[in-house]
Amino acid sequence: MNARIQARFAQLTAENRAALVTYICAGDPDYDTSLKLLKGLPGAGADIIELGMPFSDPMADGPAIQAAALRALRAGQTQRKTLEMVRQFRQHDKTTPLILMGYYNPIHRYGAADYMRDASEAGVDGLLVVDLPAEHDAELGPLARQYGIDMIRMATPTTDAQRLPKVLAQASGFLYYVSLNGVTGVGQADGARVRDAIGAIRQQSALPVCVGFGVRTPQQAASFARDAEGVVVGSALVDCIERAETGEKALEAVLELTGQLAAAVLSARQ
Amino acid sequence: MQTATPRFSQGADAQGQFGTFGGRFVAESLMPLILELEQAFNTAMAEPGFLAELDRFQAEFVGRPSPLYFAERLTALYGGAKIYFKREELNHTGAHKINNCIGQILLARRMGKTRIIAETGAGMHGVATATVAARFGLQCVVYMGATDIERQRDNVARMRLLGAEIVPVTSGTGTLKDAMNEALRDWVTNIDDTFYLIGTVAGPHPYPTMVREFQAVIGRETRQQMLDREGRLPDSLVACIGGGSNAMGLFHAFLDDATVRMIGVEAAGEGLKSGKHAASLKGGFAGVLHGNRTYLLQDDDGQITDAHSISAGLDYPGIGPEHAWLHEQGRVEYTAIDDKQALEAFHTCCRQEGIIPALETAHALAEVSRLAPQLPADHLMVVCLSGRGDKDMPTVLRLMEEQA
């Protein structure tokens, strides 16, 4: 397991609280604002950062994150700039785990081996490639393990008990549990079903479980934070950027919501 | 006849890959669904009852076999190869698309699915899907780019008449690739009752194989018809390519016959150098989109770029993975025809043969106009007349006015 991710979950376990995992899209709404957001998130209460790599065709994402990717691409974001952003972030934060999340094609175009080397050097800890299921682990998995980058895998309500071992086989860091059938930011998870699913995963794996998709409010985050090791919030934060009239206001709104989410997650087990 | 070793017709491996192309590059949420679909497809194809039902609908509802027609005046005009048309435009709904739709809808019914979703560009696949959904009384939702809805109004009206709901897609660039993204998002949201009926030999495994299997009837018939008529196999086959389903359908039965030359024709739009084209093989790079690895139009950063073509049906930034593999293997030749050449061939076909071809098909006909004159009179050439051009009247009339 990647050292930063491992240390962070060890710390959270000791403090008996779940991780707040925040998603923003790199370069949204522009490079400078996005970098400020990135740097501000840990202070506002984010325990782990998921940084989206914008892609023109984000098939698993709902309207909020689609729009975020388009804003970033229009502002000129590229894979190289995203890695540069990570590099700049790492100069002032050595402990917060950073996961890059996105789709395979931009990595494929960059060249898998070059990409993993550059990502590792920039300070990336984990990689979640949405359209690279366990069946295609050979594409990036061996390189990731060579560079000490965790391949974060997703399990979903459609992943049954029979299939779960396959998903878990090459997973590391944590398991991302997708709380509903659908795309990011649309719909609401069924708490009881998610609890059952986490229970089933625990029988097969010791990996921390982070719950995402359909988690928007501090209340929802708190409800999942009782059972899961982490809660992922993305679309609700990205919506703050969309609504903001200026970069400064976006920064303010995202960090404020992050603070509220962090407080809710912290209170969940008290 | 030589014995055929199944070198090129063998299809995908257990991972759904043709060499390095194809595969199942989908989110985990879709993975169980495509595995279930693959199993259902394999089971159905091994059952004589399913195949008999498919044959019956192909004969009585689609109108198969489609004729193999000797294009006598076009042959005389070009003064070379003997040109035959495989008349897929005579099928119900006016294109090859329904061959695949009838197969998939029978499969959907076996799987107990009650809601059919599809993507469409020019609207031909949407119309064919709406048609079979109506025939079997299933709910039908068609995703169509907002841009395409504007330029294909007749087909939109047809789909609505047939009871389909059209969902305009404004995300991304509002074209076929975005419609496909939106259909995938729908599928992952409505997993229990929904069957995604993909219209071309793309998407995650098993779609490229499944669509090719349902379209392969084109080549099987052509083979028999040519043997009956000329007593031997054709020397060359020509077909247009967007995703590439009519081409795969025509080519597949001949892939292991070394003497049969095959030419797939991509859309060069305003020219390959203009950057405004839809030629994924000629002007793209290997990448991963919509569940498979293939050649894609993309920029240096791996962002998918827009395809451009006079024909909405070829306006897709990718190509079926089996084509990508056949290209790398050197088994099939791939060329590109621009808008202007296609339009010229369109008019020639109308006047010479009394057949109004689809603008997609006109790309294949333009390639025939380049090749045929250089070939001897005993060269047997088959071009897939993949669709009829009624839907293209507004586009063609506008272009004629602009040129007048």
XYZ file of C-alpha atoms in Angstrom, chain A residues 33-247:
215
model
C -8.007 28.888 -8.760
C -7.882 25.126 -8.901
C -4.396 25.087 -7.360
C -5.551 27.398 -4.579
C -8.489 25.077 -3.944
C -6.202 22.084 -3.841
C -3.889 23.763 -1.361
C -6.803 24.947 0.760
C -8.667 21.642 1.061
C -6.540 19.922 3.746
C -6.769 22.964 6.006
C -10.537 23.048 5.555
C -10.864 19.436 6.669
C -10.229 17.153 3.691
C -8.332 14.030 4.733
C -7.772 12.652 1.253
C -7.943 14.497 -2.038
C -9.307 13.134 -5.263
C -8.202 15.251 -8.155
C -10.143 14.730 -11.356
C -8.291 14.520 -14.653
C -10.658 16.232 -17.078
C -11.781 14.169 -20.073
C -13.949 15.119 -23.021
C -16.198 12.060 -22.629
C -16.777 11.323 -18.937
C -19.228 8.448 -19.346
C -19.684 7.636 -15.646
C -20.248 11.206 -14.519
C -23.407 13.205 -14.051
C -24.001 16.785 -15.238
C -22.018 18.525 -12.455
C -18.712 16.765 -13.082
C -19.228 16.758 -16.853
C -19.530 20.520 -16.698
C -16.469 20.766 -14.455
C -14.381 18.791 -16.961
C -15.541 20.994 -19.813
C -14.724 24.177 -17.866
C -11.254 22.837 -17.127
C -10.592 21.782 -20.721
C -11.800 25.136 -22.052
C -9.422 26.826 -19.625
C -6.597 24.808 -21.196
C -6.075 22.045 -18.659
C -3.996 19.052 -19.836
C -2.577 15.891 -18.268
C 0.811 17.587 -17.965
C -0.673 20.603 -16.219
C -2.533 18.321 -13.818
C 0.726 16.623 -12.851
C 2.349 20.037 -12.476
C -0.484 21.003 -10.139
C 0.211 17.924 -8.027
C 3.906 18.840 -7.949
C 3.111 22.338 -6.695
C 0.700 20.959 -4.119
C 3.306 18.517 -2.840
C 5.822 21.313 -2.235
C 3.722 22.514 0.650
C 1.836 19.380 1.704
C 3.777 16.156 2.271
C 1.139 14.144 4.110
C -2.301 14.450 2.506
C -2.876 11.508 0.150
C -3.738 12.562 -3.376
C -5.629 10.290 -5.755
C -5.954 11.105 -9.440
C -9.326 10.104 -10.824
C -10.375 9.971 -14.438
C -10.611 7.954 -17.620
C -8.060 5.845 -19.416
C -7.684 7.527 -22.786
C -5.638 10.580 -21.710
C -3.230 8.227 -19.867
C -3.127 5.899 -22.879
C -2.240 8.837 -25.117
C 0.430 10.073 -22.705
C 1.936 6.574 -22.648
C 1.256 4.368 -19.633
C 4.893 3.900 -18.551
C 5.793 7.582 -18.919
C 2.620 8.586 -17.165
C 3.139 6.388 -14.131
C 6.746 7.554 -13.784
C 5.747 11.210 -13.994
C 2.770 10.752 -11.666
C 4.961 9.045 -9.107
C 7.560 11.807 -9.308
C 4.884 14.468 -8.950
C 3.676 12.912 -5.706
C 0.545 11.033 -6.727
C -0.459 8.313 -4.253
C -3.324 6.576 -5.943
C -5.019 6.270 -9.281
C -8.679 5.584 -9.970
C -9.297 4.985 -13.651
C -13.033 4.641 -13.992
C -13.096 2.720 -17.278
C -10.317 0.308 -16.358
C -12.061 -2.573 -14.565
C -10.258 -5.412 -12.779
C -10.269 -7.400 -16.033
C -7.868 -4.861 -17.541
C -5.546 -4.558 -14.532
C -2.571 -5.506 -16.703
C -2.791 -2.119 -18.450
C -1.577 -0.067 -15.461
C -1.555 -2.328 -12.401
C 2.005 -3.686 -12.679
C 3.405 -0.187 -13.351
C 1.447 1.245 -10.433
C 2.831 -1.377 -8.074
C 6.338 -0.719 -9.366
C 5.986 2.987 -8.547
C 4.172 2.553 -5.230
C 0.925 4.028 -6.515
C -2.286 2.406 -5.286
C -4.822 1.308 -7.899
C -8.122 2.261 -6.320
C -10.938 -0.037 -7.429
C -14.655 0.503 -7.399
C -17.315 -1.880 -6.175
C -20.925 -1.102 -7.016
C -24.399 -2.389 -6.179
C -24.076 -4.580 -9.290
C -20.878 -6.192 -7.997
C -22.230 -9.392 -6.473
C -20.532 -11.644 -3.923
C -19.246 -13.879 -6.683
C -17.594 -11.030 -8.557
C -16.246 -9.145 -5.536
C -13.059 -11.259 -5.133
C -12.076 -10.338 -8.683
C -12.482 -6.630 -7.918
C -10.578 -6.957 -4.639
C -7.748 -9.058 -6.054
C -5.658 -6.165 -7.352
C -7.205 -3.366 -5.302
C -5.022 -1.406 -2.927
C -5.202 1.757 -0.833
C -8.929 1.685 -0.242
C -12.021 0.381 -1.936
C -14.338 2.973 -3.456
C -17.905 1.808 -2.890
C -20.323 3.354 -5.390
C -23.480 3.816 -3.360
C -26.050 3.694 -6.150
C -26.741 2.542 -9.688
C -26.073 5.585 -11.774
C -23.660 8.393 -12.444
C -21.922 10.790 -10.070
C -23.996 13.398 -8.290
C -27.408 12.128 -9.323
C -29.777 10.297 -7.010
C -29.635 9.392 -3.380
C -28.098 6.340 -1.805
C -30.114 3.898 0.281
C -28.340 3.880 3.646
C -29.432 0.410 4.683
C -28.327 -1.172 1.403
C -24.969 0.561 1.617
C -24.469 -0.743 5.180
C -25.230 -4.281 4.001
C -22.808 -3.921 1.110
C -20.033 -2.671 3.392
C -20.680 -5.654 5.639
C -20.294 -8.020 2.704
C -17.048 -6.349 1.635
C -15.618 -6.617 5.161
C -16.045 -10.390 5.042
C -13.695 -10.537 2.086
C -11.278 -7.671 2.594
C -9.395 -5.642 5.152
C -9.179 -2.609 2.842
C -10.728 0.627 4.094
C -14.046 1.343 2.332
C -14.928 4.837 1.137
C -18.488 5.528 -0.005
C -19.164 7.873 -2.875
C -21.701 8.893 -5.590
C -24.888 10.424 -4.220
C -23.320 11.966 -1.104
C -24.035 15.689 -1.160
C -24.886 17.070 2.263
C -23.152 17.061 5.671
C -26.068 14.950 6.979
C -25.583 12.285 4.304
C -21.835 12.330 4.845
C -22.319 11.836 8.577
C -24.676 8.898 8.074
C -22.128 7.012 5.949
C -19.209 8.032 8.174
C -20.548 5.849 10.961
C -19.965 2.631 9.012
C -17.436 3.403 6.287
C -13.776 4.392 6.651
C -14.358 7.293 4.331
C -16.955 9.387 2.565
C -16.384 10.909 -0.881
C -18.033 14.180 -1.870
C -17.573 15.529 -5.384
C -20.534 16.954 -7.277
C -21.710 19.122 -4.371
C -18.273 20.792 -4.195
C -18.037 21.135 -7.948
C -21.489 22.745 -7.960
C -20.083 25.456 -5.661
C -17.550 26.279 -8.378
C -20.231 26.363 -11.042
C -22.396 28.735 -9.015
C -19.610 31.096 -8.000
C -19.228 34.321 -9.979
C -15.508 34.605 -9.377
C -12.600 32.343 -8.546
